[in-house]
Amino acid sequence: MSIQKKTSKAKVSSPSKDNATHPFDRIREGARDASPALTVVAQWMLRHTAQAATLSIEDVAEACGSSPASVNRMARAAGYAGFADLKSQLALVMRATIDPIEKLRDEKGKNILGSTAQYVEMGKANLEKLNHENSAADIVEAAKLLSTKGRIYVLGFGLTSHVCGWFADALTPFSHAVSALSVSGGTEQSASRMSTIGKGDVLVAMSLPRYSRDTVHLAKFARDRGAAVIAIVDSHAAPLANEADLRLFVSAAHPVLPSSYVALQLLCEGLVAEVMRRNPAAVSMAAELTESVSFQLGSTI
């Protein structure tokens, strides 16, 4: 379960670094009780994941304004034998992130058209991972946050914005106020629409390869203002994962495209369903909406 505490909000349970399997989760856990000097190292690693996986300990220390000894201590605080051990694990995570790019190069090199069955099987694999990467507790916690009486903002750029639009529309009948931030106007308008975000509000931010820096910046802004941030990402290495109170994961692997959106759409559908289940008036609201639509369709015939 990948939930990050924040002192200004209600505390939720989170795994210890001994149980956390992903290096970035272990770094986050290790930084919780670390000294300010080690926290600086941890924050640098989380925001510069590729460099942390490739640079020497001396270069990491220089980049984050620390010392090799502090870098090693931070690695041990995260449950590793030392920086070399942590670095090898970070390299494995980064390799998984880079693999889709390598697959694209391979496919272009073959110069053959992939069969539909290939894409269907990849989609099935992405869907299967939903259960492994997100616990039932994660989904329940997300549904609780989305059942807020505050405002809900949904953010994502590029092709992700279309899924965000669907998600916002689907949540609207069962939520107090929902806004899709990136429907038009780009980053500037998205920032303007969430300028009054604050405590009691929730931001759902989605980010798949290729990642948008603007999504990360706006998520950080929301957290700084006291809002809860749910990040939906494909990997613990995604930059947006570092700016979230709750992280949900969707596998976005595809043999050719930068990202597949099949698992993302299904997760969003599941979240809407859970919000409806938590709303005692959901059945009557859905019935009223159906009757209203039926009446309008009948009047046009």
PDB file of C-alpha atoms in Angstrom:
ATOM      1  CA  MET A   1       0.000   0.000   0.000  1.00  0.00           C
ATOM      2  CA  SER A   2       1.575   3.233  -1.116  1.00  0.00           C
ATOM      3  CA  ILE A   3       0.234   6.029   1.044  1.00  0.00           C
ATOM      4  CA  GLN A   4       2.384   8.926   2.104  1.00  0.00           C
ATOM      5  CA  LYS A   5       1.574  10.795   5.337  1.00  0.00           C
ATOM      6  CA  LYS A   6       1.391  14.507   5.606  1.00  0.00           C
ATOM      7  CA  THR A   7       1.295  16.283   8.927  1.00  0.00           C
ATOM      8  CA  SER A   8      -1.454  18.711   7.901  1.00  0.00           C
ATOM      9  CA  LYS A   9      -3.863  15.868   7.100  1.00  0.00           C
ATOM     10  CA  ALA A  10      -5.364  12.912   8.894  1.00  0.00           C
ATOM     11  CA  LYS A  11      -2.769  10.187   9.267  1.00  0.00           C
ATOM     12  CA  VAL A  12      -3.195   6.926   7.409  1.00  0.00           C
ATOM     13  CA  SER A  13      -1.294   3.694   7.745  1.00  0.00           C
ATOM     14  CA  SER A  14       1.720   3.012   5.594  1.00  0.00           C
ATOM     15  CA  PRO A  15       4.209   0.184   5.200  1.00  0.00           C
ATOM     16  CA  SER A  16       7.511   0.073   7.023  1.00  0.00           C
ATOM     17  CA  LYS A  17      10.640   0.225   4.946  1.00  0.00           C
ATOM     18  CA  ASP A  18      11.286  -3.424   5.812  1.00  0.00           C
ATOM     19  CA  ASN A  19       8.049  -4.399   4.037  1.00  0.00           C
ATOM     20  CA  ALA A  20       8.274  -1.891   1.179  1.00  0.00           C
ATOM     21  CA  THR A  21       9.516  -3.632  -1.950  1.00  0.00           C
ATOM     22  CA  HIS A  22      10.136  -0.692  -4.247  1.00  0.00           C
ATOM     23  CA  PRO A  23      13.284   1.394  -3.728  1.00  0.00           C
ATOM     24  CA  PHE A  24      11.400   4.696  -3.982  1.00  0.00           C
ATOM     25  CA  ASP A  25       8.931   3.636  -1.288  1.00  0.00           C
ATOM     26  CA  ARG A  26      11.823   2.562   0.926  1.00  0.00           C
ATOM     27  CA  ILE A  27      13.562   5.901   0.396  1.00  0.00           C
ATOM     28  CA  ARG A  28      10.343   7.734   1.314  1.00  0.00           C
ATOM     29  CA  GLU A  29       9.932   5.612   4.450  1.00  0.00           C
ATOM     30  CA  GLY A  30      13.579   6.020   5.455  1.00  0.00           C
ATOM     31  CA  ALA A  31      13.327   9.793   5.077  1.00  0.00           C
ATOM     32  CA  ARG A  32      10.386  10.080   7.483  1.00  0.00           C
ATOM     33  CA  ASP A  33      12.503   9.814  10.636  1.00  0.00           C
ATOM     34  CA  ALA A  34      15.812  10.869   9.104  1.00  0.00           C
ATOM     35  CA  SER A  35      17.817  13.957   9.996  1.00  0.00           C
ATOM     36  CA  PRO A  36      17.449  17.067   7.804  1.00  0.00           C
ATOM     37  CA  ALA A  37      20.795  16.275   6.162  1.00  0.00           C
ATOM     38  CA  LEU A  38      19.608  12.826   5.082  1.00  0.00           C
ATOM     39  CA  THR A  39      16.183  14.122   4.060  1.00  0.00           C
ATOM     40  CA  VAL A  40      17.887  16.424   1.550  1.00  0.00           C
ATOM     41  CA  VAL A  41      19.590  13.395   0.005  1.00  0.00           C
ATOM     42  CA  ALA A  42      16.325  11.441  -0.118  1.00  0.00           C
ATOM     43  CA  GLN A  43      14.390  14.274  -1.750  1.00  0.00           C
ATOM     44  CA  TRP A  44      17.102  14.713  -4.371  1.00  0.00           C
ATOM     45  CA  MET A  45      17.042  10.980  -5.208  1.00  0.00           C
ATOM     46  CA  LEU A  46      13.267  10.972  -5.539  1.00  0.00           C
ATOM     47  CA  ARG A  47      13.290  13.955  -7.890  1.00  0.00           C
ATOM     48  CA  HIS A  48      16.312  12.829  -9.939  1.00  0.00           C
ATOM     49  CA  THR A  49      15.677   9.117 -10.266  1.00  0.00           C
ATOM     50  CA  ALA A  50      17.716   8.522 -13.421  1.00  0.00           C
ATOM     51  CA  GLN A  51      20.763  10.300 -12.006  1.00  0.00           C
ATOM     52  CA  ALA A  52      20.503   8.440  -8.694  1.00  0.00           C
ATOM     53  CA  ALA A  53      20.563   5.150 -10.601  1.00  0.00           C
ATOM     54  CA  THR A  54      23.575   6.042 -12.727  1.00  0.00           C
ATOM     55  CA  LEU A  55      25.853   8.531 -10.942  1.00  0.00           C
ATOM     56  CA  SER A  56      28.637   7.630  -8.528  1.00  0.00           C
ATOM     57  CA  ILE A  57      28.192   8.244  -4.817  1.00  0.00           C
ATOM     58  CA  GLU A  58      30.549  11.230  -5.051  1.00  0.00           C
ATOM     59  CA  ASP A  59      28.545  12.756  -7.899  1.00  0.00           C
ATOM     60  CA  VAL A  60      25.246  12.218  -6.059  1.00  0.00           C
ATOM     61  CA  ALA A  61      26.681  13.869  -2.951  1.00  0.00           C
ATOM     62  CA  GLU A  62      27.896  16.867  -4.950  1.00  0.00           C
ATOM     63  CA  ALA A  63      24.590  17.206  -6.833  1.00  0.00           C
ATOM     64  CA  CYS A  64      22.489  17.307  -3.661  1.00  0.00           C
ATOM     65  CA  GLY A  65      24.949  19.421  -1.689  1.00  0.00           C
ATOM     66  CA  SER A  66      25.787  16.658   0.744  1.00  0.00           C
ATOM     67  CA  SER A  67      28.594  14.175   1.424  1.00  0.00           C
ATOM     68  CA  PRO A  68      29.245  10.574   0.360  1.00  0.00           C
ATOM     69  CA  ALA A  69      28.863   9.538   4.015  1.00  0.00           C
ATOM     70  CA  SER A  70      25.373  11.084   4.163  1.00  0.00           C
ATOM     71  CA  VAL A  71      24.389   9.392   0.899  1.00  0.00           C
ATOM     72  CA  ASN A  72      25.465   6.043   2.348  1.00  0.00           C
ATOM     73  CA  ARG A  73      23.607   6.701   5.609  1.00  0.00           C
ATOM     74  CA  MET A  74      20.443   7.555   3.683  1.00  0.00           C
ATOM     75  CA  ALA A  75      20.710   4.260   1.785  1.00  0.00           C
ATOM     76  CA  ARG A  76      21.061   2.379   5.077  1.00  0.00           C
ATOM     77  CA  ALA A  77      18.102   4.297   6.535  1.00  0.00           C
ATOM     78  CA  ALA A  78      16.086   2.960   3.586  1.00  0.00           C
ATOM     79  CA  GLY A  79      17.050  -0.592   4.542  1.00  0.00           C
ATOM     80  CA  TYR A  80      19.946  -1.186   2.132  1.00  0.00           C
ATOM     81  CA  ALA A  81      23.497  -2.259   2.885  1.00  0.00           C
ATOM     82  CA  GLY A  82      24.771   0.971   1.377  1.00  0.00           C
ATOM     83  CA  PHE A  83      24.511   3.195  -1.671  1.00  0.00           C
ATOM     84  CA  ALA A  84      25.878   0.530  -4.032  1.00  0.00           C
ATOM     85  CA  ASP A  85      23.040  -1.801  -2.982  1.00  0.00           C
ATOM     86  CA  LEU A  86      20.426   0.933  -3.397  1.00  0.00           C
ATOM     87  CA  LYS A  87      21.856   2.010  -6.743  1.00  0.00           C
ATOM     88  CA  SER A  88      21.594  -1.516  -8.154  1.00  0.00           C
ATOM     89  CA  GLN A  89      17.906  -1.650  -7.188  1.00  0.00           C
ATOM     90  CA  LEU A  90      17.250   1.782  -8.675  1.00  0.00           C
ATOM     91  CA  ALA A  91      18.859   0.624 -11.909  1.00  0.00           C
ATOM     92  CA  LEU A  92      16.406  -2.292 -12.124  1.00  0.00           C
ATOM     93  CA  VAL A  93      13.447   0.067 -11.689  1.00  0.00           C
ATOM     94  CA  MET A  94      14.771   2.457 -14.312  1.00  0.00           C
ATOM     95  CA  ARG A  95      15.345  -0.427 -16.695  1.00  0.00           C
ATOM     96  CA  ALA A  96      11.658  -1.341 -16.419  1.00  0.00           C
ATOM     97  CA  THR A  97      10.796   2.266 -17.288  1.00  0.00           C
ATOM     98  CA  ILE A  98      13.087   2.308 -20.324  1.00  0.00           C
ATOM     99  CA  ASP A  99      12.018  -1.099 -21.671  1.00  0.00           C
ATOM    100  CA  PRO A 100       8.985   0.270 -23.618  1.00  0.00           C
ATOM    101  CA  ILE A 101      11.344   2.569 -25.553  1.00  0.00           C
ATOM    102  CA  GLU A 102      13.577  -0.364 -26.405  1.00  0.00           C
ATOM    103  CA  LYS A 103      10.555  -2.365 -27.561  1.00  0.00           C
ATOM    104  CA  LEU A 104       9.564   0.459 -29.893  1.00  0.00           C
ATOM    105  CA  ARG A 105      13.047   0.467 -31.408  1.00  0.00           C
ATOM    106  CA  ASP A 106      12.878  -3.302 -31.846  1.00  0.00           C
ATOM    107  CA  GLU A 107       9.488  -3.132 -33.555  1.00  0.00           C
ATOM    108  CA  LYS A 108      10.653  -0.391 -35.916  1.00  0.00           C
ATOM    109  CA  GLY A 109      13.747  -2.417 -36.709  1.00  0.00           C
ATOM    110  CA  LYS A 110      11.675  -5.465 -37.625  1.00  0.00           C
ATOM    111  CA  ASN A 111       9.535  -3.323 -39.946  1.00  0.00           C
ATOM    112  CA  ILE A 112       6.561  -5.647 -39.563  1.00  0.00           C
ATOM    113  CA  LEU A 113       2.976  -4.967 -38.534  1.00  0.00           C
ATOM    114  CA  GLY A 114       2.038  -6.453 -35.163  1.00  0.00           C
ATOM    115  CA  SER A 115      -1.098  -8.563 -35.056  1.00  0.00           C
ATOM    116  CA  THR A 116      -4.206  -7.508 -33.143  1.00  0.00           C
ATOM    117  CA  ALA A 117      -3.757 -10.523 -30.881  1.00  0.00           C
ATOM    118  CA  GLN A 118      -0.426  -9.134 -29.710  1.00  0.00           C
ATOM    119  CA  TYR A 119      -2.056  -5.913 -28.504  1.00  0.00           C
ATOM    120  CA  VAL A 120      -4.964  -7.772 -26.897  1.00  0.00           C
ATOM    121  CA  GLU A 121      -2.554  -9.959 -24.914  1.00  0.00           C
ATOM    122  CA  MET A 122      -0.602  -6.893 -23.778  1.00  0.00           C
ATOM    123  CA  GLY A 123      -3.852  -5.274 -22.676  1.00  0.00           C
ATOM    124  CA  LYS A 124      -4.807  -8.386 -20.700  1.00  0.00           C
ATOM    125  CA  ALA A 125      -1.411  -8.379 -18.985  1.00  0.00           C
ATOM    126  CA  ASN A 126      -1.827  -4.722 -18.029  1.00  0.00           C
ATOM    127  CA  LEU A 127      -5.265  -5.423 -16.562  1.00  0.00           C
ATOM    128  CA  GLU A 128      -4.014  -8.406 -14.570  1.00  0.00           C
ATOM    129  CA  LYS A 129      -1.391  -6.228 -12.916  1.00  0.00           C
ATOM    130  CA  LEU A 130      -4.073  -3.942 -11.475  1.00  0.00           C
ATOM    131  CA  ASN A 131      -4.854  -6.483  -8.757  1.00  0.00           C
ATOM    132  CA  HIS A 132      -1.196  -7.080  -7.932  1.00  0.00           C
ATOM    133  CA  GLU A 133      -0.144  -3.434  -7.811  1.00  0.00           C
ATOM    134  CA  ASN A 134      -3.117  -2.017  -5.861  1.00  0.00           C
ATOM    135  CA  SER A 135      -4.535  -3.523  -2.690  1.00  0.00           C
ATOM    136  CA  ALA A 136      -8.208  -3.427  -1.774  1.00  0.00           C
ATOM    137  CA  ALA A 137      -7.240  -0.986   0.987  1.00  0.00           C
ATOM    138  CA  ASP A 138      -5.752   1.373  -1.620  1.00  0.00           C
ATOM    139  CA  ILE A 139      -9.023   1.442  -3.561  1.00  0.00           C
ATOM    140  CA  VAL A 140     -11.100   1.926  -0.413  1.00  0.00           C
ATOM    141  CA  GLU A 141      -8.855   4.793   0.709  1.00  0.00           C
ATOM    142  CA  ALA A 142      -9.178   6.438  -2.716  1.00  0.00           C
ATOM    143  CA  ALA A 143     -12.974   6.074  -2.609  1.00  0.00           C
ATOM    144  CA  LYS A 144     -13.032   7.696   0.845  1.00  0.00           C
ATOM    145  CA  LEU A 145     -11.031  10.651  -0.427  1.00  0.00           C
ATOM    146  CA  LEU A 146     -13.283  10.965  -3.473  1.00  0.00           C
ATOM    147  CA  SER A 147     -16.355  10.964  -1.231  1.00  0.00           C
ATOM    148  CA  THR A 148     -15.266  14.321   0.184  1.00  0.00           C
ATOM    149  CA  LYS A 149     -17.719  17.159   0.645  1.00  0.00           C
ATOM    150  CA  GLY A 150     -15.011  19.403  -0.754  1.00  0.00           C
ATOM    151  CA  ARG A 151     -14.094  19.918  -4.378  1.00  0.00           C
ATOM    152  CA  ILE A 152     -12.505  17.312  -6.638  1.00  0.00           C
ATOM    153  CA  TYR A 153     -10.109  18.326  -9.392  1.00  0.00           C
ATOM    154  CA  VAL A 154      -8.952  15.908 -12.094  1.00  0.00           C
ATOM    155  CA  LEU A 155      -5.672  16.647 -13.870  1.00  0.00           C
ATOM    156  CA  GLY A 156      -3.774  15.087 -16.748  1.00  0.00           C
ATOM    157  CA  PHE A 157      -2.194  16.361 -19.954  1.00  0.00           C
ATOM    158  CA  GLY A 158      -1.788  14.913 -23.419  1.00  0.00           C
ATOM    159  CA  LEU A 159      -3.877  11.853 -24.227  1.00  0.00           C
ATOM    160  CA  THR A 160      -4.427  11.330 -20.494  1.00  0.00           C
ATOM    161  CA  SER A 161      -6.696  14.395 -20.502  1.00  0.00           C
ATOM    162  CA  HIS A 162      -9.384  12.416 -22.328  1.00  0.00           C
ATOM    163  CA  VAL A 163      -9.511   9.806 -19.559  1.00  0.00           C
ATOM    164  CA  CYS A 164      -9.567  12.662 -17.034  1.00  0.00           C
ATOM    165  CA  GLY A 165     -12.589  14.158 -18.781  1.00  0.00           C
ATOM    166  CA  TRP A 166     -14.453  10.852 -18.638  1.00  0.00           C
ATOM    167  CA  PHE A 167     -13.545  10.369 -14.982  1.00  0.00           C
ATOM    168  CA  ALA A 168     -14.751  13.842 -14.011  1.00  0.00           C
ATOM    169  CA  ASP A 169     -18.027  13.378 -15.915  1.00  0.00           C
ATOM    170  CA  ALA A 170     -18.632   9.961 -14.334  1.00  0.00           C
ATOM    171  CA  LEU A 171     -17.987  11.283 -10.816  1.00  0.00           C
ATOM    172  CA  THR A 172     -20.099  14.421 -11.195  1.00  0.00           C
ATOM    173  CA  PRO A 173     -23.546  12.966 -10.307  1.00  0.00           C
ATOM    174  CA  PHE A 174     -22.195  11.479  -7.072  1.00  0.00           C
ATOM    175  CA  SER A 175     -19.836  14.228  -5.863  1.00  0.00           C
ATOM    176  CA  HIS A 176     -20.236  17.725  -4.486  1.00  0.00           C
ATOM    177  CA  ALA A 177     -18.181  19.466  -7.193  1.00  0.00           C
ATOM    178  CA  VAL A 178     -15.877  17.977  -9.844  1.00  0.00           C
ATOM    179  CA  SER A 179     -13.691  19.879 -12.315  1.00  0.00           C
ATOM    180  CA  ALA A 180     -11.639  18.503 -15.209  1.00  0.00           C
ATOM    181  CA  LEU A 181      -8.711  20.898 -15.227  1.00  0.00           C
ATOM    182  CA  SER A 182      -7.104  20.154 -18.573  1.00  0.00           C
ATOM    183  CA  VAL A 183     -10.118  20.191 -20.897  1.00  0.00           C
ATOM    184  CA  SER A 184      -8.849  23.332 -22.649  1.00  0.00           C
ATOM    185  CA  GLY A 185      -6.338  26.144 -22.308  1.00  0.00           C
ATOM    186  CA  GLY A 186      -3.294  24.098 -21.335  1.00  0.00           C
ATOM    187  CA  THR A 187      -1.235  24.511 -18.177  1.00  0.00           C
ATOM    188  CA  GLU A 188      -2.024  28.182 -17.606  1.00  0.00           C
ATOM    189  CA  GLN A 189      -5.785  27.637 -17.544  1.00  0.00           C
ATOM    190  CA  SER A 190      -5.442  24.470 -15.470  1.00  0.00           C
ATOM    191  CA  ALA A 191      -3.465  26.385 -12.846  1.00  0.00           C
ATOM    192  CA  SER A 192      -6.045  29.167 -12.889  1.00  0.00           C
ATOM    193  CA  ARG A 193      -8.930  26.735 -12.363  1.00  0.00           C
ATOM    194  CA  MET A 194      -7.300  25.239  -9.275  1.00  0.00           C
ATOM    195  CA  SER A 195      -6.060  28.540  -7.820  1.00  0.00           C
ATOM    196  CA  THR A 196      -8.443  28.272  -4.850  1.00  0.00           C
ATOM    197  CA  ILE A 197      -7.728  24.617  -4.057  1.00  0.00           C
ATOM    198  CA  GLY A 198      -7.155  23.957  -0.367  1.00  0.00           C
ATOM    199  CA  LYS A 199      -7.771  21.790   2.675  1.00  0.00           C
ATOM    200  CA  GLY A 200     -10.713  19.436   2.211  1.00  0.00           C
ATOM    201  CA  ASP A 201     -10.282  19.354  -1.571  1.00  0.00           C
ATOM    202  CA  VAL A 202      -8.871  16.444  -3.573  1.00  0.00           C
ATOM    203  CA  LEU A 203      -6.709  16.471  -6.699  1.00  0.00           C
ATOM    204  CA  VAL A 204      -6.629  13.337  -8.837  1.00  0.00           C
ATOM    205  CA  ALA A 205      -3.540  13.616 -11.042  1.00  0.00           C
ATOM    206  CA  MET A 206      -2.759  11.106 -13.790  1.00  0.00           C
ATOM    207  CA  SER A 207       0.604  10.738 -15.488  1.00  0.00           C
ATOM    208  CA  LEU A 208       1.838   8.064 -17.897  1.00  0.00           C
ATOM    209  CA  PRO A 209       4.839   8.084 -20.250  1.00  0.00           C
ATOM    210  CA  ARG A 210       5.657  10.497 -21.645  1.00  0.00           C
ATOM    211  CA  TYR A 211       5.461  12.252 -18.283  1.00  0.00           C
ATOM    212  CA  SER A 212       4.393  15.881 -18.001  1.00  0.00           C
ATOM    213  CA  ARG A 213       6.377  18.134 -15.662  1.00  0.00           C
ATOM    214  CA  ASP A 214       3.399  20.463 -15.434  1.00  0.00           C
ATOM    215  CA  THR A 215       1.330  17.722 -13.777  1.00  0.00           C
ATOM    216  CA  VAL A 216       4.020  17.321 -11.121  1.00  0.00           C
ATOM    217  CA  HIS A 217       4.266  21.062 -10.473  1.00  0.00           C
ATOM    218  CA  LEU A 218       0.500  21.475 -10.103  1.00  0.00           C
ATOM    219  CA  ALA A 219       0.279  18.442  -7.798  1.00  0.00           C
ATOM    220  CA  LYS A 220       2.957  19.957  -5.570  1.00  0.00           C
ATOM    221  CA  PHE A 221       1.030  23.238  -5.547  1.00  0.00           C
ATOM    222  CA  ALA A 222      -2.120  21.397  -4.450  1.00  0.00           C
ATOM    223  CA  ARG A 223      -0.336  19.596  -1.604  1.00  0.00           C
ATOM    224  CA  ASP A 224       1.296  22.805  -0.452  1.00  0.00           C
ATOM    225  CA  ARG A 225      -2.186  24.338  -0.217  1.00  0.00           C
ATOM    226  CA  GLY A 226      -3.386  21.457   1.989  1.00  0.00           C
ATOM    227  CA  ALA A 227      -5.330  19.430  -0.578  1.00  0.00           C
ATOM    228  CA  ALA A 228      -5.088  15.638  -0.728  1.00  0.00           C
ATOM    229  CA  VAL A 229      -3.420  14.332  -3.898  1.00  0.00           C
ATOM    230  CA  ILE A 230      -4.195  10.964  -5.480  1.00  0.00           C
ATOM    231  CA  ALA A 231      -1.588  10.104  -8.101  1.00  0.00           C
ATOM    232  CA  ILE A 232      -2.342   7.505 -10.768  1.00  0.00           C
ATOM    233  CA  VAL A 233       0.938   6.491 -12.368  1.00  0.00           C
ATOM    234  CA  ASP A 234       2.498   3.536 -14.131  1.00  0.00           C
ATOM    235  CA  SER A 235       5.581   3.224 -11.944  1.00  0.00           C
ATOM    236  CA  HIS A 236       7.119   4.115  -8.592  1.00  0.00           C
ATOM    237  CA  ALA A 237       9.726   5.938 -10.677  1.00  0.00           C
ATOM    238  CA  ALA A 238       7.165   8.315 -12.182  1.00  0.00           C
ATOM    239  CA  PRO A 239       7.969  11.878 -11.046  1.00  0.00           C
ATOM    240  CA  LEU A 240       4.357  12.455  -9.977  1.00  0.00           C
ATOM    241  CA  ALA A 241       4.615   9.625  -7.402  1.00  0.00           C
ATOM    242  CA  ASN A 242       6.726  11.893  -5.188  1.00  0.00           C
ATOM    243  CA  GLU A 243       3.946  14.483  -4.839  1.00  0.00           C
ATOM    244  CA  ALA A 244       1.118  12.214  -3.704  1.00  0.00           C
ATOM    245  CA  ASP A 245      -0.679  11.283  -0.508  1.00  0.00           C
ATOM    246  CA  LEU A 246      -2.005   8.133  -2.158  1.00  0.00           C
ATOM    247  CA  ARG A 247      -0.459   6.387  -5.145  1.00  0.00           C
ATOM    248  CA  LEU A 248      -2.368   4.024  -7.439  1.00  0.00           C
ATOM    249  CA  PHE A 249      -0.606   2.100 -10.180  1.00  0.00           C
ATOM    250  CA  VAL A 250      -1.658   1.126 -13.696  1.00  0.00           C
ATOM    251  CA  SER A 251       0.561  -0.806 -16.045  1.00  0.00           C
ATOM    252  CA  ALA A 252       0.839   1.107 -19.318  1.00  0.00           C
ATOM    253  CA  ALA A 253       3.095  -1.223 -21.293  1.00  0.00           C
ATOM    254  CA  HIS A 254       2.554  -1.345 -25.052  1.00  0.00           C
ATOM    255  CA  PRO A 255       4.709  -2.905 -27.783  1.00  0.00           C
ATOM    256  CA  VAL A 256       4.686   0.260 -29.915  1.00  0.00           C
ATOM    257  CA  LEU A 257       2.880   3.222 -28.328  1.00  0.00           C
ATOM    258  CA  PRO A 258       4.450   5.218 -25.460  1.00  0.00           C
ATOM    259  CA  SER A 259       1.583   4.138 -23.188  1.00  0.00           C
ATOM    260  CA  SER A 260      -1.506   1.965 -23.117  1.00  0.00           C
ATOM    261  CA  TYR A 261      -4.610   3.486 -21.480  1.00  0.00           C
ATOM    262  CA  VAL A 262      -6.615   0.279 -21.038  1.00  0.00           C
ATOM    263  CA  ALA A 263      -5.717  -0.277 -17.363  1.00  0.00           C
ATOM    264  CA  LEU A 264      -6.057   3.426 -16.563  1.00  0.00           C
ATOM    265  CA  GLN A 265      -9.617   3.479 -17.883  1.00  0.00           C
ATOM    266  CA  LEU A 266     -10.561   0.345 -15.950  1.00  0.00           C
ATOM    267  CA  LEU A 267      -9.115   1.723 -12.712  1.00  0.00           C
ATOM    268  CA  CYS A 268     -11.107   4.923 -13.146  1.00  0.00           C
ATOM    269  CA  GLU A 269     -14.269   2.907 -13.727  1.00  0.00           C
ATOM    270  CA  GLY A 270     -13.565   0.932 -10.562  1.00  0.00           C
ATOM    271  CA  LEU A 271     -13.050   4.103  -8.522  1.00  0.00           C
ATOM    272  CA  VAL A 272     -16.339   5.582  -9.747  1.00  0.00           C
ATOM    273  CA  ALA A 273     -18.113   2.322  -8.851  1.00  0.00           C
ATOM    274  CA  GLU A 274     -16.637   2.394  -5.330  1.00  0.00           C
ATOM    275  CA  VAL A 275     -17.690   6.006  -4.837  1.00  0.00           C
ATOM    276  CA  MET A 276     -21.221   5.045  -5.883  1.00  0.00           C
ATOM    277  CA  ARG A 277     -21.203   2.108  -3.452  1.00  0.00           C
ATOM    278  CA  ARG A 278     -20.279   4.449  -0.605  1.00  0.00           C
ATOM    279  CA  ASN A 279     -23.066   6.894  -1.480  1.00  0.00           C
ATOM    280  CA  PRO A 280     -26.400   5.811   0.080  1.00  0.00           C
ATOM    281  CA  ALA A 281     -28.311   7.913  -2.436  1.00  0.00           C
ATOM    282  CA  ALA A 282     -26.418   6.586  -5.481  1.00  0.00           C
ATOM    283  CA  VAL A 283     -29.155   4.160  -6.599  1.00  0.00           C
ATOM    284  CA  SER A 284     -31.945   6.728  -6.442  1.00  0.00           C
ATOM    285  CA  MET A 285     -29.727   9.339  -8.119  1.00  0.00           C
ATOM    286  CA  ALA A 286     -28.880   6.953 -10.948  1.00  0.00           C
ATOM    287  CA  ALA A 287     -32.559   6.040 -11.339  1.00  0.00           C
ATOM    288  CA  GLU A 288     -33.596   9.709 -11.503  1.00  0.00           C
ATOM    289  CA  LEU A 289     -30.894  10.403 -14.092  1.00  0.00           C
ATOM    290  CA  THR A 290     -32.023   7.427 -16.195  1.00  0.00           C
ATOM    291  CA  GLU A 291     -35.673   8.493 -16.017  1.00  0.00           C
ATOM    292  CA  SER A 292     -34.740  12.031 -17.006  1.00  0.00           C
ATOM    293  CA  VAL A 293     -32.779  10.847 -20.019  1.00  0.00           C
ATOM    294  CA  SER A 294     -35.543   8.403 -20.998  1.00  0.00           C
ATOM    295  CA  PHE A 295     -38.113  11.187 -20.841  1.00  0.00           C
ATOM    296  CA  GLN A 296     -36.006  13.424 -23.076  1.00  0.00           C
ATOM    297  CA  LEU A 297     -35.477  10.626 -25.585  1.00  0.00           C
ATOM    298  CA  GLY A 298     -39.168   9.811 -25.571  1.00  0.00           C
ATOM    299  CA  SER A 299     -40.143  13.413 -26.202  1.00  0.00           C
ATOM    300  CA  THR A 300     -38.014  13.531 -29.356  1.00  0.00           C
ATOM    301  CA  ILE A 301     -39.605  10.497 -30.967  1.00  0.00           C
TER     302      ILE A 301
END
